[in-house]
Each structure stands twice: as C-alpha cells, then as structure tokens.
XYZ file of C-alpha atoms in Angstrom:
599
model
C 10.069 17.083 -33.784
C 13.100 15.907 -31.834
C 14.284 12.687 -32.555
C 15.803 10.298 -29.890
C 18.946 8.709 -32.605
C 20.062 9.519 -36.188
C 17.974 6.273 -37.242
C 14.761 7.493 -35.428
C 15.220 10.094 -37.590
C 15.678 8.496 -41.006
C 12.495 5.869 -39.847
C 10.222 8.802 -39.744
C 11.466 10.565 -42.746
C 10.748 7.380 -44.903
C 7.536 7.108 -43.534
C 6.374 10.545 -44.763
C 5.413 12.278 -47.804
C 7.188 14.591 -49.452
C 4.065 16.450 -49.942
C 3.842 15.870 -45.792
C 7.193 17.046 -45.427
C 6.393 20.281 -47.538
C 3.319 21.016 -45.507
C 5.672 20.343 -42.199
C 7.470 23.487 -43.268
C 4.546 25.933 -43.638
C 3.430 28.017 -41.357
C 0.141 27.727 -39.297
C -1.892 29.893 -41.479
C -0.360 28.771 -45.094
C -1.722 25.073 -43.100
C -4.735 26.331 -42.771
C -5.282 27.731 -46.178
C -4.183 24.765 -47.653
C -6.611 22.400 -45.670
C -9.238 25.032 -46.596
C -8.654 24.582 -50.201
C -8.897 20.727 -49.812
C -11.782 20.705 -48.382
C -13.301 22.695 -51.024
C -12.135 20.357 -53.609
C -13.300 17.684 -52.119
C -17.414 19.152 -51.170
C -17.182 20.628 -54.676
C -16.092 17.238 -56.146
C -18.202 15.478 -54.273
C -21.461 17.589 -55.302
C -20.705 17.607 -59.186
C -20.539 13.669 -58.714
C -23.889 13.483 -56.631
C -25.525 15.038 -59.484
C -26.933 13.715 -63.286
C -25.973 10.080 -65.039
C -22.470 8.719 -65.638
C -23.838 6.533 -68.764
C -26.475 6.451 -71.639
C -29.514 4.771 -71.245
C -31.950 3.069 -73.520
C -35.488 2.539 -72.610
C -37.741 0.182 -74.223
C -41.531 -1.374 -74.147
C -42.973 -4.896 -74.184
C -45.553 -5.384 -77.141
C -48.571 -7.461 -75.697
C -50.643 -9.929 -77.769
C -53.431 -6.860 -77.946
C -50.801 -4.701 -79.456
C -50.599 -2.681 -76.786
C -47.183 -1.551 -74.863
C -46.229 -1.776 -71.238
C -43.185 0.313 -70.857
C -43.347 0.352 -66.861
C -43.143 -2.567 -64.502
C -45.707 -2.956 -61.497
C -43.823 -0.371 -59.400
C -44.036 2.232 -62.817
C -40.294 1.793 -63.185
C -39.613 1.973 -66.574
C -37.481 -0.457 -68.362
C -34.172 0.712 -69.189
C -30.624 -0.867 -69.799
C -26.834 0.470 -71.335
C -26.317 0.371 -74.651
C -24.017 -2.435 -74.131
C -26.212 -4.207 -72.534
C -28.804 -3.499 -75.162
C -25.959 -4.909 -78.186
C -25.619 -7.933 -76.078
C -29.303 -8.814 -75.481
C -29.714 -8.551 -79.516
C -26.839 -10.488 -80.059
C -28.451 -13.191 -77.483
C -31.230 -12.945 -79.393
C -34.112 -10.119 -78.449
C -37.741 -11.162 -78.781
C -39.679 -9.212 -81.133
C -41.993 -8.068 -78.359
C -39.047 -5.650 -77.396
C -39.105 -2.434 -79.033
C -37.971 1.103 -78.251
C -39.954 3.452 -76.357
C -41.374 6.207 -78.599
C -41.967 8.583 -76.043
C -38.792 8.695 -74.554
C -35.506 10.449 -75.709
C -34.216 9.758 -79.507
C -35.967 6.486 -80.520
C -35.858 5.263 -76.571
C -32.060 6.574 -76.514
C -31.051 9.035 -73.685
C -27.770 10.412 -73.863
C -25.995 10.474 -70.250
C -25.705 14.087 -68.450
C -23.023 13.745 -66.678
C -19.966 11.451 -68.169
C -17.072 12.418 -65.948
C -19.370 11.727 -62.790
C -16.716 8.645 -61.119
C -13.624 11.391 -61.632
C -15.750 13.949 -59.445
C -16.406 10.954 -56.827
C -12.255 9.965 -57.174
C -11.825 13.979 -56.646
C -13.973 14.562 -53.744
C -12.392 11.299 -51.752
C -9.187 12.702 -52.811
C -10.137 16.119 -51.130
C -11.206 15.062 -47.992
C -8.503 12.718 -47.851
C -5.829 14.920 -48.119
C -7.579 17.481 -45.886
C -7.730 14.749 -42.876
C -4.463 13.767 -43.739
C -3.117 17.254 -43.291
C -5.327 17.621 -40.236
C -4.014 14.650 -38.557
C -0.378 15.996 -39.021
C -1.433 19.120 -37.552
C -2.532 17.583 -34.387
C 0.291 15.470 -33.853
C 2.037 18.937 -33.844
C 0.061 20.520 -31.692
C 0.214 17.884 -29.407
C 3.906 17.782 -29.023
C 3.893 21.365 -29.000
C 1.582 21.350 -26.209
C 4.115 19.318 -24.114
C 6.438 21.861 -24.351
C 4.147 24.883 -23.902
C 2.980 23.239 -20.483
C 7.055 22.752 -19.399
C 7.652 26.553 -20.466
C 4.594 27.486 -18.189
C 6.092 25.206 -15.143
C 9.223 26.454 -15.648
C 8.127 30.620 -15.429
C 6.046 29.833 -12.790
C 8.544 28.074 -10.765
C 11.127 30.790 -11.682
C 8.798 33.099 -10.316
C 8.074 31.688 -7.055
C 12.521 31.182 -6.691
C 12.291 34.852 -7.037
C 9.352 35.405 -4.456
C 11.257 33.192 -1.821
C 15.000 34.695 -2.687
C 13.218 37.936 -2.129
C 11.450 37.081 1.326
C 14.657 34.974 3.034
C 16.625 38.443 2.271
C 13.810 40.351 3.956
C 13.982 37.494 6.858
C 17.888 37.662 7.022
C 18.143 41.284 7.102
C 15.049 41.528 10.220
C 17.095 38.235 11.631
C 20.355 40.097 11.443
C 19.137 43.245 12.998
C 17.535 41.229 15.693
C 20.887 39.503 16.605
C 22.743 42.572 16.248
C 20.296 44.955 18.720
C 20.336 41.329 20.964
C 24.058 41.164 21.269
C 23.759 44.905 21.925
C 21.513 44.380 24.732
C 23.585 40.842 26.433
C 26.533 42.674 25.891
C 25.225 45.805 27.985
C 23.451 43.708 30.456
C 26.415 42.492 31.138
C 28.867 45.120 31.833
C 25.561 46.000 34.268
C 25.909 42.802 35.949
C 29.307 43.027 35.892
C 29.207 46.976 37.722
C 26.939 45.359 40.138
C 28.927 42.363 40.940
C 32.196 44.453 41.510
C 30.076 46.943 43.541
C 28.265 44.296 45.960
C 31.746 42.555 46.605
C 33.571 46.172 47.042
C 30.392 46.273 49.654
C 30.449 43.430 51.235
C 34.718 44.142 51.681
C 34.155 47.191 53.243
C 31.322 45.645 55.943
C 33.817 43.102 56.737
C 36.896 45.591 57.389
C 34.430 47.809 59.298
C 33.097 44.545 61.150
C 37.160 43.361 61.761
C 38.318 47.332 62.710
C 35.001 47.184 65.520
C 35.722 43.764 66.770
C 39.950 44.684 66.965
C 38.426 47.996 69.004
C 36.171 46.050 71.256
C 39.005 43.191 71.971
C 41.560 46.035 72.428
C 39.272 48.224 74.874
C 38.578 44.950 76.862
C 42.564 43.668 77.005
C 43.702 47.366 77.424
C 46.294 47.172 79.686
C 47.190 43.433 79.477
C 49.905 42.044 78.939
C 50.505 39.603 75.190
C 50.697 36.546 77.847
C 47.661 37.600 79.383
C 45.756 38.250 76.583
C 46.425 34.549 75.290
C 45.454 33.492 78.190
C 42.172 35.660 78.200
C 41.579 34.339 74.353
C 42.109 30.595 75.613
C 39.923 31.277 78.633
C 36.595 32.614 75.962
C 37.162 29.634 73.882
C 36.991 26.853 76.513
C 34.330 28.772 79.143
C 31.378 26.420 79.978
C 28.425 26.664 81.933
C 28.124 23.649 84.629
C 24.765 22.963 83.061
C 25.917 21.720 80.272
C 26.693 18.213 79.393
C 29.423 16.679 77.613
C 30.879 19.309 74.368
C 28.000 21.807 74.841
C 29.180 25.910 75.350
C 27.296 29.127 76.048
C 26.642 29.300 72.254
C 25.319 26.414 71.620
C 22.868 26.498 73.859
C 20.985 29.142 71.973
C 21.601 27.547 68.431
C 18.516 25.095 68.051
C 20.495 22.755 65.864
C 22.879 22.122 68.645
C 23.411 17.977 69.529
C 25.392 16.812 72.784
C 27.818 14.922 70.889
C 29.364 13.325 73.425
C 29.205 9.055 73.466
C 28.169 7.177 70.247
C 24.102 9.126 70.033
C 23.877 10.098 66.101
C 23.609 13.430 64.543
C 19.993 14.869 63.771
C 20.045 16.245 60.475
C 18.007 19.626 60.524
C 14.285 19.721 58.976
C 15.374 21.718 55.421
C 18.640 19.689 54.886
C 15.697 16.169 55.502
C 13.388 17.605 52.340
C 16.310 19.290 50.107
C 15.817 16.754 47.723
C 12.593 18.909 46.713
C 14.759 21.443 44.918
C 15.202 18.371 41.896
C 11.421 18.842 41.023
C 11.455 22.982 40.796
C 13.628 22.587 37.142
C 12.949 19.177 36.245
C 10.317 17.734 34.468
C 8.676 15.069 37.296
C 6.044 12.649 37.859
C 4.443 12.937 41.164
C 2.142 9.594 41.796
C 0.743 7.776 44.175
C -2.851 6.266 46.065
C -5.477 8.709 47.352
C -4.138 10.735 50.595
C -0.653 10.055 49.655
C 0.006 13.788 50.106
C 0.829 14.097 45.905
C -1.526 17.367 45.576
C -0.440 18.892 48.527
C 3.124 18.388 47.278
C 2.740 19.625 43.753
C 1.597 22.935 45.411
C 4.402 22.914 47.157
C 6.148 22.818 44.087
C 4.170 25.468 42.513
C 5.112 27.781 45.503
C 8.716 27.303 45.185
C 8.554 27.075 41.286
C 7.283 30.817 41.512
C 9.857 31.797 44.196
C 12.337 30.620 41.308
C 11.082 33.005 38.806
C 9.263 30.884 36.694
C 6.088 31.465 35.119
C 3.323 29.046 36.585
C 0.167 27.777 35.220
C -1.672 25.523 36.303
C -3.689 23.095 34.332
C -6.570 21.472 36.940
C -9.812 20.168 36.063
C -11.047 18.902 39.429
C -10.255 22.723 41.587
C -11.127 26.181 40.335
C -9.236 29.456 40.220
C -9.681 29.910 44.202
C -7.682 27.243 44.967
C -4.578 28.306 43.070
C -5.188 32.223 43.915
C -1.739 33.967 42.759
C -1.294 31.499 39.949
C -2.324 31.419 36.127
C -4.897 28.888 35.987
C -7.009 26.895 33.748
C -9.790 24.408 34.538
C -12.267 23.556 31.400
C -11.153 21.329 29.214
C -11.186 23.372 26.535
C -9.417 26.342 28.375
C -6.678 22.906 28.962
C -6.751 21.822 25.342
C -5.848 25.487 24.395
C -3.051 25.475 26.579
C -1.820 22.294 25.499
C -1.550 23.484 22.309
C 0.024 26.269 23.026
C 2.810 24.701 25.381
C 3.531 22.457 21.821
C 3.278 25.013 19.755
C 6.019 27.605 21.697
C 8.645 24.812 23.131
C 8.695 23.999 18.888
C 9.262 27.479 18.224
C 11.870 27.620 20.738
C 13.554 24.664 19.477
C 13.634 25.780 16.136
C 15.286 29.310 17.050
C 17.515 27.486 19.277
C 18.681 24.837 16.418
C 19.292 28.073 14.000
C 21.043 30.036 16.661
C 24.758 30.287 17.630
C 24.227 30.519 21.303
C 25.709 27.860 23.755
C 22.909 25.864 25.755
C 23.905 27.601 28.702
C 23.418 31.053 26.723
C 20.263 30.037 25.639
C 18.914 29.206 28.635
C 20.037 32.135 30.871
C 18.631 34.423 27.373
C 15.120 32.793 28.774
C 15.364 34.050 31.999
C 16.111 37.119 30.667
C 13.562 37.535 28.777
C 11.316 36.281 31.436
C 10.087 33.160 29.329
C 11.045 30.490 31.983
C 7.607 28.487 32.125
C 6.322 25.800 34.340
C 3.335 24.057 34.417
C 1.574 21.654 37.172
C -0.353 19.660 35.335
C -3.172 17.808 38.052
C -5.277 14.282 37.047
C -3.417 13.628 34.166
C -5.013 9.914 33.972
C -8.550 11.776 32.986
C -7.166 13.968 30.110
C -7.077 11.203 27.103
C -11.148 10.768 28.054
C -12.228 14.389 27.209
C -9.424 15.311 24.903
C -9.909 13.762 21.416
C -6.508 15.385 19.871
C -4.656 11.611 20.248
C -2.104 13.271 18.071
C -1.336 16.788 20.297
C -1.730 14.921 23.760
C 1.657 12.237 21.905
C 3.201 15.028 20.892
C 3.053 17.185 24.303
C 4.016 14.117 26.334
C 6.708 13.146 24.224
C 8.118 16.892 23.914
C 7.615 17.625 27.670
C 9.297 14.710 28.712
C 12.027 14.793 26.354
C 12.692 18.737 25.092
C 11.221 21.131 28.050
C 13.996 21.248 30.705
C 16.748 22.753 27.841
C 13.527 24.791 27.268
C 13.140 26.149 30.514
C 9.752 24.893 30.101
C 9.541 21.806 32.724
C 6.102 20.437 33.726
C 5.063 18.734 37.269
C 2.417 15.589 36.319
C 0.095 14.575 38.806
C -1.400 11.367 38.054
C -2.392 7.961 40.322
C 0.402 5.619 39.185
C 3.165 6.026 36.957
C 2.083 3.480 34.113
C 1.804 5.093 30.358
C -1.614 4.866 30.487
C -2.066 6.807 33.320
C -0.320 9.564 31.651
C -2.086 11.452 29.679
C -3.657 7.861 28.789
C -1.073 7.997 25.841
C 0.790 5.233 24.535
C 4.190 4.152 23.415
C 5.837 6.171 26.253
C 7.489 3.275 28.449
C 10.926 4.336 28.177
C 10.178 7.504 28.650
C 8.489 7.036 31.786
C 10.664 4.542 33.392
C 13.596 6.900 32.809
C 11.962 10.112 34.318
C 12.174 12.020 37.549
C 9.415 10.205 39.625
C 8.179 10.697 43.341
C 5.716 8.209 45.010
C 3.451 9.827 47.936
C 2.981 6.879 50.728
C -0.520 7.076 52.213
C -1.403 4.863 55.167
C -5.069 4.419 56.703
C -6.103 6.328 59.441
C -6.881 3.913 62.316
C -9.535 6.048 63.704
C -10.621 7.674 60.901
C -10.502 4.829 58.807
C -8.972 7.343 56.081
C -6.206 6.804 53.902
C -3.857 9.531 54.743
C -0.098 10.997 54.269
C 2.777 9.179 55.870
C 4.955 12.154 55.261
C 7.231 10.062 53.642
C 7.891 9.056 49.792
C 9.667 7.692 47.526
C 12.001 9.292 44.708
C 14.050 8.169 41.550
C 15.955 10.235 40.141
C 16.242 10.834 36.561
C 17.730 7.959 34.622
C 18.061 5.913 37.531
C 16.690 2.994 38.699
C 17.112 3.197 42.369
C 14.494 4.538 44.867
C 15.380 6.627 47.906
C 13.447 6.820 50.808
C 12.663 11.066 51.714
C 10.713 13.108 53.879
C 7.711 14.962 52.670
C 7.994 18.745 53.442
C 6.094 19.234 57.231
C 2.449 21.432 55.824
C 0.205 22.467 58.688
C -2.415 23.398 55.807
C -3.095 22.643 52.080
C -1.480 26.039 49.918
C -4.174 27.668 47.921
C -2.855 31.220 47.925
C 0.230 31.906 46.520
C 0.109 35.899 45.759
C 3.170 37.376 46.898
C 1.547 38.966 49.992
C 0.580 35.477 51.184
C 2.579 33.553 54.148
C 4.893 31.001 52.343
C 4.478 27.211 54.213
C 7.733 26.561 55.277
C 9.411 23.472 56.084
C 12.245 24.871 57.872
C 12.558 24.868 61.318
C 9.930 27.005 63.033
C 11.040 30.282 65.108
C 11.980 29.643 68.909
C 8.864 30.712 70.836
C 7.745 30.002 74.085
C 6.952 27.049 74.273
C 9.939 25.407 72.597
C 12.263 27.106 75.414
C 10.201 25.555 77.593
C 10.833 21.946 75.975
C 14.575 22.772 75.656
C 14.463 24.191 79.349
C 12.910 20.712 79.972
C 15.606 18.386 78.331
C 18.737 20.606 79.615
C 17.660 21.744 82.955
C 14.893 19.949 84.472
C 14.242 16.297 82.950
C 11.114 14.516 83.440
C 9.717 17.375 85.563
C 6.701 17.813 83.547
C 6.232 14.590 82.432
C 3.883 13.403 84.955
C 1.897 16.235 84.978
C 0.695 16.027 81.143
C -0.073 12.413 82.386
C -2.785 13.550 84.939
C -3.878 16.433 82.933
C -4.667 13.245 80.618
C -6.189 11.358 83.075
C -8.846 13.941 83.650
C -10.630 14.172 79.995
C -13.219 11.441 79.072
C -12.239 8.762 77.694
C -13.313 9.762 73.928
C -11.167 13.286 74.238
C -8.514 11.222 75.399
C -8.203 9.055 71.911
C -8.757 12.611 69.843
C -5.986 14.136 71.995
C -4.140 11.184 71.658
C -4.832 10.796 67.624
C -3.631 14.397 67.001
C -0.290 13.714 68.954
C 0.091 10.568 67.258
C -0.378 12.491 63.686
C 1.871 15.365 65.122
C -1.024 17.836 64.380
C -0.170 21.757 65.567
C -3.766 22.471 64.872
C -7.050 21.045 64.775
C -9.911 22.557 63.255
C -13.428 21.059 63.927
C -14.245 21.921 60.339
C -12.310 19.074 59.184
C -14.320 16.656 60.711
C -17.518 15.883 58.610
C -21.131 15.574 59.833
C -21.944 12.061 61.475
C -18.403 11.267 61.972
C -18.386 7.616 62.601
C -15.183 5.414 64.224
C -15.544 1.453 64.493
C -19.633 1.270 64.271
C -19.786 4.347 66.987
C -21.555 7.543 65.549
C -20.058 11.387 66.370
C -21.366 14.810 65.536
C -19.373 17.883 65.186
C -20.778 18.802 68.475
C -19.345 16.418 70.377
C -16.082 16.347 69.100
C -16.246 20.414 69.676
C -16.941 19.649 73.260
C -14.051 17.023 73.792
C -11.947 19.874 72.266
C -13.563 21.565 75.208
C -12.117 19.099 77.362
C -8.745 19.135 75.707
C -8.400 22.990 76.246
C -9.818 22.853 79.687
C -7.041 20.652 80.572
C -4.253 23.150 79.940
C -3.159 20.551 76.613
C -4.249 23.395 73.862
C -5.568 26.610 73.495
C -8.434 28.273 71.023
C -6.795 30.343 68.403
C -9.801 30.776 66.587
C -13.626 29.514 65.873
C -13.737 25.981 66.297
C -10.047 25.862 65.800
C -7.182 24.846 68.626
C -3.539 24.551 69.100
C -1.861 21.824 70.839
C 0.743 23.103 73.599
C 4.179 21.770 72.797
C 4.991 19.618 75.751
C-alpha cells in the first residue's frame, strides 16, 4: 500500500495484526491456502459442536398417590435436570415423590457425550472469523490493486494510440512534403513559361511597332520627297490644323468618324461614353454582393449579367435558383431543387473550410494563394437567386449561419465570392438567418430602382440603381447596363449582351448626318408620319420611345391586355404594330417582332 506521510504509515501499522501483517507478505496462493485451512477449522469445529451433550443429565419420575410413576410431562418430555441442579433441589429439600428413573441410564444418571462441545463452538467462530478476516484484507488488496491495473491499461493504450498518430503525421508530412516539393516544381516552371512568353509578346509587340514606325517614316518620306525641311514643317503643321468647313467649333476630319467625339467648344459638358457610365459593374464580378430591390427593379436581369461576365473572368459559375430551371441558365452549372441547393450549400462550406485550413498551414503569401487558385482552375462563383425563401425549405439553421457568415466574411481571399439575390437587404431576408447585421450593413450592396409603368400599370426597371460599396456607408447613384433581352444562354457560342456602344450602322450615320449636316431636316417628317397612325398606335409608338425600346415583340404583351379600364388583345396591338411599320417608324425583323428606326 502506499502511504501519503511517515505517520499514515505508523497509524495503519498499529492498527494491524501481526498475524495480518504476516499474511500481507504471502503470496496469493499461500493466501488462499491459508483461508482454505480456516475455513476448514471452523465447518469442522462447528460440526463436532452441533453434535451430542456438553453436560450430564439426571432424569427422574413423580410417584403418584396410586404408586404409579409419571416420568414424562403432557408433551412426553421427560423430566431431566444437571447434577447440580439435582444437589441443590435435595439440599432445598426434594419431596419424596421424586425418585430416579429406573429405566433410564445408571439409576436415572446419563453421562454427557460430548464434554468439550463449547471449545468446538469457540473453534468454529474462531475459524470463520479468521477466514473473513483474511478475506476482507484480501479485497482491500485487490481493490487497490485494481486501481492501478486500470491506470497501467490507460496508460498502454494511450501509448499505443501516441504511436498510431506519430506514425500517421510522418506518413502525412512526408505526402505533404512531396506535394509542396512537385508544387514548387510546377510554380517555379510555370513561371519561367510565363516569363518566355512575356519576353516573347513584348519582343513582338517591339518589332510591330518598329515595322509600323519604318512604314509610316517610308510613307511620310515618299510623300515629302523632294521638299525642302521648311516645307515639310510646314506640310506637318498644315495635317495637324486641316478642317473641314462643316465642322463646328474644335471638330477635325478624325473626329468626325470617332463616335465619342463632343464639340467642345462654349461651356456644353462632356458625355461620358456608355461602358465608362456602368464600369462600376466590374466591383460585383470578385466581390461578394447583395443585389436587392422591389419586383421589376431589373435585380435578376442584372445578376445574369453578372454571371456572364463572372464566366468571361474565368470563374467557375453555378447557379443556385429555385424559381427557373436549367434552360434559363443554358451554359451554366445549375441547381434548382432544394435538395440539389442544400447539397451545394454544403459543399460550398465544406471546400472554402478546406481551403482555409490549407491556406492557414501554408507558407504562401495571400497573393500566392490566390493566383495558385486560378491556376488550378478552382476560382468559384455562385449566384445565389430568392435567397429570402431558403430558411423556409431548408431546416439545417446551423449550415445556412455558417454559409452566410463564411461567404460574407472568408470567400473573396477564397476566390469563392457569391452574388445574393434577395428583395431587401434586411438579415432576415437573407437566407432568413439571424445575427448577421453587421455583416450586412458592411457589404457590397446594389439596389435595382423599379418605377410603374404608366400604361402598363407594371412596375418596371428605371435603369438606374443604387450602390455601396464595401464598408461604406455612402450610396452612389449608377446606370444599369442597357439589355435589349433577359440572358439565358451563356455557352460560349452564344452572343454576349453588351453594354458598350453599339457598331455604327446605317441608321446612326444617318442621325449623326442629321445633327452635323442637316439639323431639324427630318424632324417634321417623323411628326406627320405620327400624325397618320390611330390614335392607340400612336401611345404604343410613343410608350416604346419613351422606354427607349430597340425592339418590340408582341409576345410580351399578355392575352386581354388591359390599360386604364380599356381591354386589348394581342391582335390589336399586332395590327397597331401594323400601323407603326406602315408608317416608315419600324420594320419586321421577325414573327410578331419589330424594330424601331433610329430617328
């Protein structure tokens, strides 16, 4: 036993036995000899004492009056007493009705069978006694030796499972190591490729531009042959200030061919160009951004938008939409049942975690990390449409908190930014999760401004919205990018939507003939080509004007199309596009559909 102090020790030393102490020392199966052999003392003790009488006994008879003996009492006990007892009760005086029984023993006297009969008892107690005893100090033993056994076992099996983890991490470290190594390998000879290709595209481009500088010093030198060095500054000075005497105020020759060109003569502002109006667009291709706003607002026509340009980027794009199917995002990896979202969900949490964790044990820079994503082609964005319905069908409270909090917080380091599409921007609405306030009100945000239609009575897009940036507070007023049709197709062989300014074609010379050359010359004739439709083609030709509409396809107009109480079918409102093309304003460029000249 181990003993806590010197005096614990000497305590439970007094408070045993030698005899204790001398079993202490024996082995287990001396112990179990030795408890043996008490035990047989004591049952052997104990049956010599169960058996024959301890004492004498004398039995006498009462002598009735008819001289007859009773020896027995009504239960046929017989009467008996000790032979003390017997000396006393003569001494006390014994009737002389009381005499010995004949029949029984010597004269009534039995001698006793078994004298020693209390020292069997005293030796069968003292048997069992000392074989509990010894039992109970065997337990005690075997309890404190079961404390220790239990330790031991804890401690091998622990030891063992140190050994089965030392073992695996040096597995890991030497598959980690090789996969760092054969990585470097690869960045390292990636680069010297980029590198080769850099040095050749700029030894390229060098030897375009001498070519382009040794044509254009042949071309001036074969049209100055033969001049003199005053007269070919003079000819130089004379190309730079030529002018047409149709132009007005700073215009040249060139300019007139360059469709971004503004007279910039007296105080008239500059008109900033259509893609420089909706650059602001490029913040929500590698940002994560909430796009919000009322119905008609234009929000799902921009997120496509953003799809489109988020695959011209190189990203991976999948779309999670449970209000479209997979032929309205044709081009794109889609998913619309909510378990199909849930999966991907989990997924999205599941790889931006594993990315974090490699990242945290890596020694790569953020900026190595991030262009190692794009090179291994794991740049991932997803559009995530009617976020506000997702909490109702999606019973995971605990994965839709996690994947706001990590796309909000961890996915643009990630190179794994989402687009959310949702009716306001209030925590609920997002993802219906809570707790994300801060969050929220610190994002990228865009709000789509929808208007209602005054003949239509539809809410509709203003082309205009509203954007803070990240971490701001502020919101700018923007320009919507100019769509003539929602984007469902974006395969690679589709025709991108662009919001750049369109190609010069016919008709816009015409307009630009009309506003350099011949002002006003046209005006009044679109004014009695006007006058001659009915009065209901004039408000549709003057509705799609007012929207700026390129195209109008009778499609879009529903069955029973009703305006301020007044009932239309798609019939009539083909014929007034009748009307409308009749009257030289548009032309058919397909079934049911027309195009609106450019006047």
């Amino acid at each position: 036993m181990n003993y806590l102090t010197e005096k614990h020790k000497e305590l439970e030393e007094s408070q045993q036995s030698g005899l204790m102490l001398w079993f202490g020392q024996l082995p287990m199966d001396k112990k179990a000899v030795a408890i043996g052999l008490s035990l047989t003392v004591g049952i052997s003790s104990a049956a010599m004492a169960w058996q024959g009488t301890s004492s004498d006994r004398i039995y006498f008879c009462i002598k009735t009056p008819l001289k007859t003996l009773v020896c027995q009492d009504k239960n046929n006990r017989p009467f008996r007493m000790t032979p003390f007892y017997w000396q006393q009760w003569q001494n006390d005086g014994m009737p002389t009705q009381i005499v010995r029984d004949p029949a029984t023993g010597v004269n009534g006297l039995v001698k006793a069978t078994n004298p020693y009969k209390p020292f069997w008892a005293f030796g069968g107690f003292l048997g069992f006694a000392l074989a509990g005893w010894m039992l109970r100090h065997c337990q005690d033993e075997e309890k404190q030796r079961a404390v220790f056994v239990d330790i031991a076992q804890k401690r091998d099996a622990a030891k063992a499972e140190m050994a089965a983890r030392s073992e695996l991490l040096d597995s890991y470290k030497d598959v980690a190591i090789k996969e760092v190594e054969l990585q470097a390998d690869l960045d390292l000879i990636a680069g010297d490729r980029t590198v080769d290709i850099q040095k050749a595209e700029i030894y390229a481009n060098t030897e375009i531009e001498v070519t382009q500088m040794e044509a254009s010093d042949a071309i001036f030198e074969a049209q100055t042959a033969g001049m003199s060095e005053e007269q070919k500054a003079e000819y130089i000075k004379h190309l730079r200030d030529t002018k047409t005497p149709y132009l007005q105020g700073s215009q040249t020759l060139q300019g007139t061919i360059d469709p971004n060109d503004k007279v910039t003569g007296g105080e008239q502002p500059a008109i900033a160009p259509q893609e420089n109006k909706t650059a602001w667009v490029q913040n929500l291709i590698k940002q994560t951004a909430l796009i919000w706003g009322n119905q008609g607002g234009g929000k799902s026509w921009l997120a496509r938008y953003v799809a489109l340009k988020k695959k011209e980027a190189g990203y991976r794009v999948i779309v999670l939409d449970p209000d479209s199917n997979r032929a309205e995002w044709k081009g794109l990896e889609s998913y619309h049942s909510w378990s199909d979202i849930e999966a991907q969900i989990r997924a999205y949490v599941e790889e931006i975690e594993s990315r974090l964790f490699t990242f945290n044990n890596s020694n790569l820079s953020e900026d190595q990390w991030r262009q190692k994503l794009w090179a291994d082609g794991k740049a991932t964005a997803l559009i995530c449409e009617e976020v506000t319905t997702y909490s109702d069908f999606i019973k995971d409270e605990e994965l839709l908190s996690k994947f706001g909090k990590l796309a909000l917080t961890k996915s643009r380091k990630q190179e794994m930014p989402i687009t959310v599409v949702a009716h306001n921007n209030t925590q609920t609405c997002l993802f219906g999760i809570k707790g994300l306030h801060n969050l929220v009100s610190k994002m990228l945000q865009v709000e789509c401004l929808a208007e209602v239609d005054p003949v239509t009575l539809q809410p509709k897009s203003t082309g205009k919205a509203k954007v803070k940036l990240d971490s701001s507070n502020e919101w700018l007023d923007v320009n919507l990018p100019t769509m003539t049709a929602k984007i469902s197709d974006f395969s690679d062989t589709a025709t991108p939507v662009s919001n750049s300014i369109p190609p010069i074609d016919k008709a816009t010379w015409e307009r630009i003939y009309e506003l350099e050359f011949n002002i006003g010359g046209k005006s009044g004739d679109t004014q009695n080509k006007k006058n001659q439709l009915s009065p209901q083609a004039q408000k549709l030709y003057e509705y799609l004007t007012r929207t700026e509409r390129i195209e109008a396809d009778v499609r879009e107009f529903k069955g029973n199309f009703k305006v301020n109480g007044e009932r239309f079918t798609v019939e009539q409102i083909k014929g007034w596009m009748y009307e409308i093309v009749g009257a030289d304003l548009a032309e058919w460029i397909g079934e049911g559909v027309i195009k609106l000249n450019q006047i």
